[in-house]
Tab-separated table of C-alpha atoms in Angstrom:
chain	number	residue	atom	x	y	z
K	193	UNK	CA	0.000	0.000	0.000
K	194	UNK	CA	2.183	2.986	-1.158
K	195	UNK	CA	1.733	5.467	1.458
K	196	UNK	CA	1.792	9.037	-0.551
K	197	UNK	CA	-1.052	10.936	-1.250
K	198	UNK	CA	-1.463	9.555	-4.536
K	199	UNK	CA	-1.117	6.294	-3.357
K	200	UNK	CA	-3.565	6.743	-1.100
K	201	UNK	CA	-6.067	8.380	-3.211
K	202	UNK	CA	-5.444	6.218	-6.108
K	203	UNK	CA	-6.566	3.046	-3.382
K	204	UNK	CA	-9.792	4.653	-2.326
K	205	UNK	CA	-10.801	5.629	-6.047
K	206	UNK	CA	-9.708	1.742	-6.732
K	207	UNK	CA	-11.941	0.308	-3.648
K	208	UNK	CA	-15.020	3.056	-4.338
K	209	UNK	CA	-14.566	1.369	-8.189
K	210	UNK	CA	-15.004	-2.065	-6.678
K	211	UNK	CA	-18.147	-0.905	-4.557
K	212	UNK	CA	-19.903	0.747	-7.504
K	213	UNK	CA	-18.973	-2.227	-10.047
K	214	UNK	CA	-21.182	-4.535	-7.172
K	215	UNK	CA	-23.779	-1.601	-6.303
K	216	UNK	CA	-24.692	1.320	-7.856
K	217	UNK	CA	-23.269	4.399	-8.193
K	218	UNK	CA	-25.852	6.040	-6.960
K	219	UNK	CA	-26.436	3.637	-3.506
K	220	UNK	CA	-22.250	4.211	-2.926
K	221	UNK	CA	-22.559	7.977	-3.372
K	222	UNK	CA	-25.446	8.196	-0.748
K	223	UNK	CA	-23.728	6.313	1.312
K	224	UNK	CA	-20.447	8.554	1.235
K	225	UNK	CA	-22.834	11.810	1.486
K	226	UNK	CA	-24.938	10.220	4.217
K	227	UNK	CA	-21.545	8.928	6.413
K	228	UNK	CA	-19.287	11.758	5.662
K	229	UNK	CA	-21.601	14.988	5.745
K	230	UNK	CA	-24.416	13.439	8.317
K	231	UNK	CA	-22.956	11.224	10.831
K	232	UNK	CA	-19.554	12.440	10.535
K	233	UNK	CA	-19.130	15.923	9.979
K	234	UNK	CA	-22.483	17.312	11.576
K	235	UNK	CA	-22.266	14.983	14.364
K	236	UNK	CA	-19.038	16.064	15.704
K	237	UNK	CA	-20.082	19.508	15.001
K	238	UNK	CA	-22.988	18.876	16.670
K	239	UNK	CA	-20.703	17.952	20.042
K	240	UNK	CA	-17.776	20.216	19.913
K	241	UNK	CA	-20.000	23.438	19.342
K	242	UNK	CA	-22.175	22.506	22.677
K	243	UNK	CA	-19.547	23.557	25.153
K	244	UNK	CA	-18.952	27.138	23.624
K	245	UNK	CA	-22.329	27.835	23.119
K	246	UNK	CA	-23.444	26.546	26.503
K	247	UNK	CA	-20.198	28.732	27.689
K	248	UNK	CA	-21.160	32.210	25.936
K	249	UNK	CA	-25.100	31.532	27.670
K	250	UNK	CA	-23.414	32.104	31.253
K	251	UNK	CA	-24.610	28.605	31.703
K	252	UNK	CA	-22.588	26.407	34.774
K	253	UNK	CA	-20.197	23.310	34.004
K	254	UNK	CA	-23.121	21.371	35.962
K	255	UNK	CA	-26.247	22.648	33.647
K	256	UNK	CA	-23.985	21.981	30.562
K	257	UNK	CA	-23.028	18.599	31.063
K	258	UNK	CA	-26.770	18.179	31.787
K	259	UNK	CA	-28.046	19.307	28.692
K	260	UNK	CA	-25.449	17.693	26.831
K	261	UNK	CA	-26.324	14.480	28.228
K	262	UNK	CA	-29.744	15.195	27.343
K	263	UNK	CA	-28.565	15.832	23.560
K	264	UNK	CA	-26.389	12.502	23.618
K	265	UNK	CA	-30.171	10.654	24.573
K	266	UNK	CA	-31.550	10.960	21.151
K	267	UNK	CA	-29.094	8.472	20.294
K	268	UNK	CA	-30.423	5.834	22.825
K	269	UNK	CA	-34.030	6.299	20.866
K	270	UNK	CA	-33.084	5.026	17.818
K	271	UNK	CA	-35.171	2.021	18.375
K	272	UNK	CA	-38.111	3.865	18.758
K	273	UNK	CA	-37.602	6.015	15.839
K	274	UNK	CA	-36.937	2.512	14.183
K	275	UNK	CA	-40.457	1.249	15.014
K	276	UNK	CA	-42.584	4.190	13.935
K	277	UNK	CA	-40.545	4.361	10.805
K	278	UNK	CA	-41.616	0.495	10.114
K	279	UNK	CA	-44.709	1.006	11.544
K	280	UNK	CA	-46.124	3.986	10.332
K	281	UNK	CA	-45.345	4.912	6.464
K	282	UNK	CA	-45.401	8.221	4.898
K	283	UNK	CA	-46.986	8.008	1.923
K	284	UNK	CA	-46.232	4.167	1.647
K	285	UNK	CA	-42.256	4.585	2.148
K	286	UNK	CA	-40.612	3.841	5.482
K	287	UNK	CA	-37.933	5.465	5.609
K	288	UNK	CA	-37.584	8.432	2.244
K	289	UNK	CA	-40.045	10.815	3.897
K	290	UNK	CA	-38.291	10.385	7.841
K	291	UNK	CA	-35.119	10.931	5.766
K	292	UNK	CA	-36.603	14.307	4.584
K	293	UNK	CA	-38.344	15.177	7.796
K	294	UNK	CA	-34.883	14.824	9.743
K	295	UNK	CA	-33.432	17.187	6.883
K	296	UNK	CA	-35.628	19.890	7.614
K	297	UNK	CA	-36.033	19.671	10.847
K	298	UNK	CA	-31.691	19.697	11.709
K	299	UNK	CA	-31.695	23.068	9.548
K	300	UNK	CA	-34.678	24.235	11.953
K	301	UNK	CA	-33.454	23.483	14.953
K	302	UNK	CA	-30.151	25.279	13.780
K	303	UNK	CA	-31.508	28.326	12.783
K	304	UNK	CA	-33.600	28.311	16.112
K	305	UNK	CA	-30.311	27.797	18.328
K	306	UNK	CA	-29.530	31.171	16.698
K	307	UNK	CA	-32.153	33.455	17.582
K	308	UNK	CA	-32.189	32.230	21.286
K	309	UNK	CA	-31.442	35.115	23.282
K	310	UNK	CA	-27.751	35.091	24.790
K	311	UNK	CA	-28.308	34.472	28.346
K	312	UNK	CA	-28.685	31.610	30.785
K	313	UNK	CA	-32.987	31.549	30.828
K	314	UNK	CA	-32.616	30.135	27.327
K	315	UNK	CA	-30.422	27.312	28.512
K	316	UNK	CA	-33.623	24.541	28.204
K	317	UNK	CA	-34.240	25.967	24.757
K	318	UNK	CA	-31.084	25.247	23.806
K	319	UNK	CA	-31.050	21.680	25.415
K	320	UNK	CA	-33.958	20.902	22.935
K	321	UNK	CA	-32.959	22.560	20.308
K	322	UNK	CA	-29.931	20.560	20.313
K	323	UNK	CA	-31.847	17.407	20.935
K	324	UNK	CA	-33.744	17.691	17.755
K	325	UNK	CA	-30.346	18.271	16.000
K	326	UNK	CA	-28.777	14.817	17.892
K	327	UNK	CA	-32.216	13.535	17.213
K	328	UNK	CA	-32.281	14.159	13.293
K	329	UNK	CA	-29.119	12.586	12.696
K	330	UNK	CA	-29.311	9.603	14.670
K	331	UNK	CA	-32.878	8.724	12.669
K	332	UNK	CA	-30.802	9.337	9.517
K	333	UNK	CA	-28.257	7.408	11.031
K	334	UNK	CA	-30.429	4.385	11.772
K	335	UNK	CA	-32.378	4.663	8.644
K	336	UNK	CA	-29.461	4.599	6.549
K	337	UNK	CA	-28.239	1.400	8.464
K	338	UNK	CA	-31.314	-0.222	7.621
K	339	UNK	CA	-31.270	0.536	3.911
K	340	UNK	CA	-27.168	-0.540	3.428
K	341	UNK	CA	-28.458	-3.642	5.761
K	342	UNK	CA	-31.020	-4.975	3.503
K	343	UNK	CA	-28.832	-4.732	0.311
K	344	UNK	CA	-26.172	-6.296	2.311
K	345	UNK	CA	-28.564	-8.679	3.107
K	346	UNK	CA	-29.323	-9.672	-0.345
K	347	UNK	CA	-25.783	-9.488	-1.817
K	348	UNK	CA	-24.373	-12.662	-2.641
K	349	UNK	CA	-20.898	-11.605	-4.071
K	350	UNK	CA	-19.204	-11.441	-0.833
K	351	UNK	CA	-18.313	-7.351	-1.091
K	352	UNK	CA	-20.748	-6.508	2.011
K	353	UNK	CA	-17.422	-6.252	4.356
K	354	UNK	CA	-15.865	-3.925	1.601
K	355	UNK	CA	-19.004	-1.867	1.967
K	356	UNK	CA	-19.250	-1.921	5.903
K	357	UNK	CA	-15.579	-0.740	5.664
K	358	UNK	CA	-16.597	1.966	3.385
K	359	UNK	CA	-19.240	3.301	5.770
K	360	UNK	CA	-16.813	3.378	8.832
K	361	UNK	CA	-13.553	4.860	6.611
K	362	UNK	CA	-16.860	7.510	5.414
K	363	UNK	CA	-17.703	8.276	9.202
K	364	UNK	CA	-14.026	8.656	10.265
K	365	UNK	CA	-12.762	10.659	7.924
């Protein structure tokens, strides 16, 4: 594995080949979008802009650790956002229209953050304004795991690891 940047970028461009010769183009470029932009780079954003924010507020180290916690919770309801999504279409798709719910209401909850008054009474706003925001990825999160896990399911040449690998290399970078 030659270890220069062309090296390096001429292996990924080889092993994103591979992925789109076995899916489609279209399913591999989602999934780079959806990893990279959604679980990766707004995620983390997500996190590291908390403190700050919490910070400029006036807010203690005790009622931001709180509300961050209460952020980081939308993660542990992915299940349940699982089961309505299977349970309750949107215009007979289970997943497409929660996809575009969650990418209106992230924006939303952004945009609200920012016209929260800067002091501490509009701490709780800010909580669940930021819960939405944890909450809107992890649903895209978990719906896009479903979708890549049924085509995984149903792939019989054997490239499902390579494509698991892809998501995670997506996520991390």
């Amino acid at each position: 594995f030659p270890c220069t940047p062309r090296g390096i970028a001429g292996e990924i461009s080889h092993f994103f080949a591979g992925l789109t010769s076995v899916y489609t183009a279209r399913f591999a470029a989602w999934i780079t979008i959806n990893y990279t932009l959604v679980k990766g780079m707004s995620y983390l954003g997500i996190l590291y802009v908390q403190l700050p924010y919490f910070k400029g507020l006036g807010l203690t180290g005790a009622q931001y650790q709180k509300l961050m916690n209460i952020s980081l919770m939308a993660w542990s309801l992915k299940p349940a956002f699982g089961v309505l999504s299977d349970t309750v279409p949107i215009l007979g798709y289970h997943k497409r229209y929660y996809v575009v719910l969650c990418c209106i209401l992230g924006p939303a909850a952004v945009a609200c953050v920012n016209l929260l008054p800067r002091d501490p009474s509009a701490g709780n706003a800010a909580g669940a304004l930021f819960f939405l925001l944890m909450m809107s990825v992890a649903t895209v999160d978990l719906l896009g795991e479903g979708k890549y896990s049924s085509i995984l399911a149903k792939d019989k040449t054997g490239h499902g690891p390579s494509m698991v690998t892809w998501v995670w290399m997506c996520y991390g970078t």
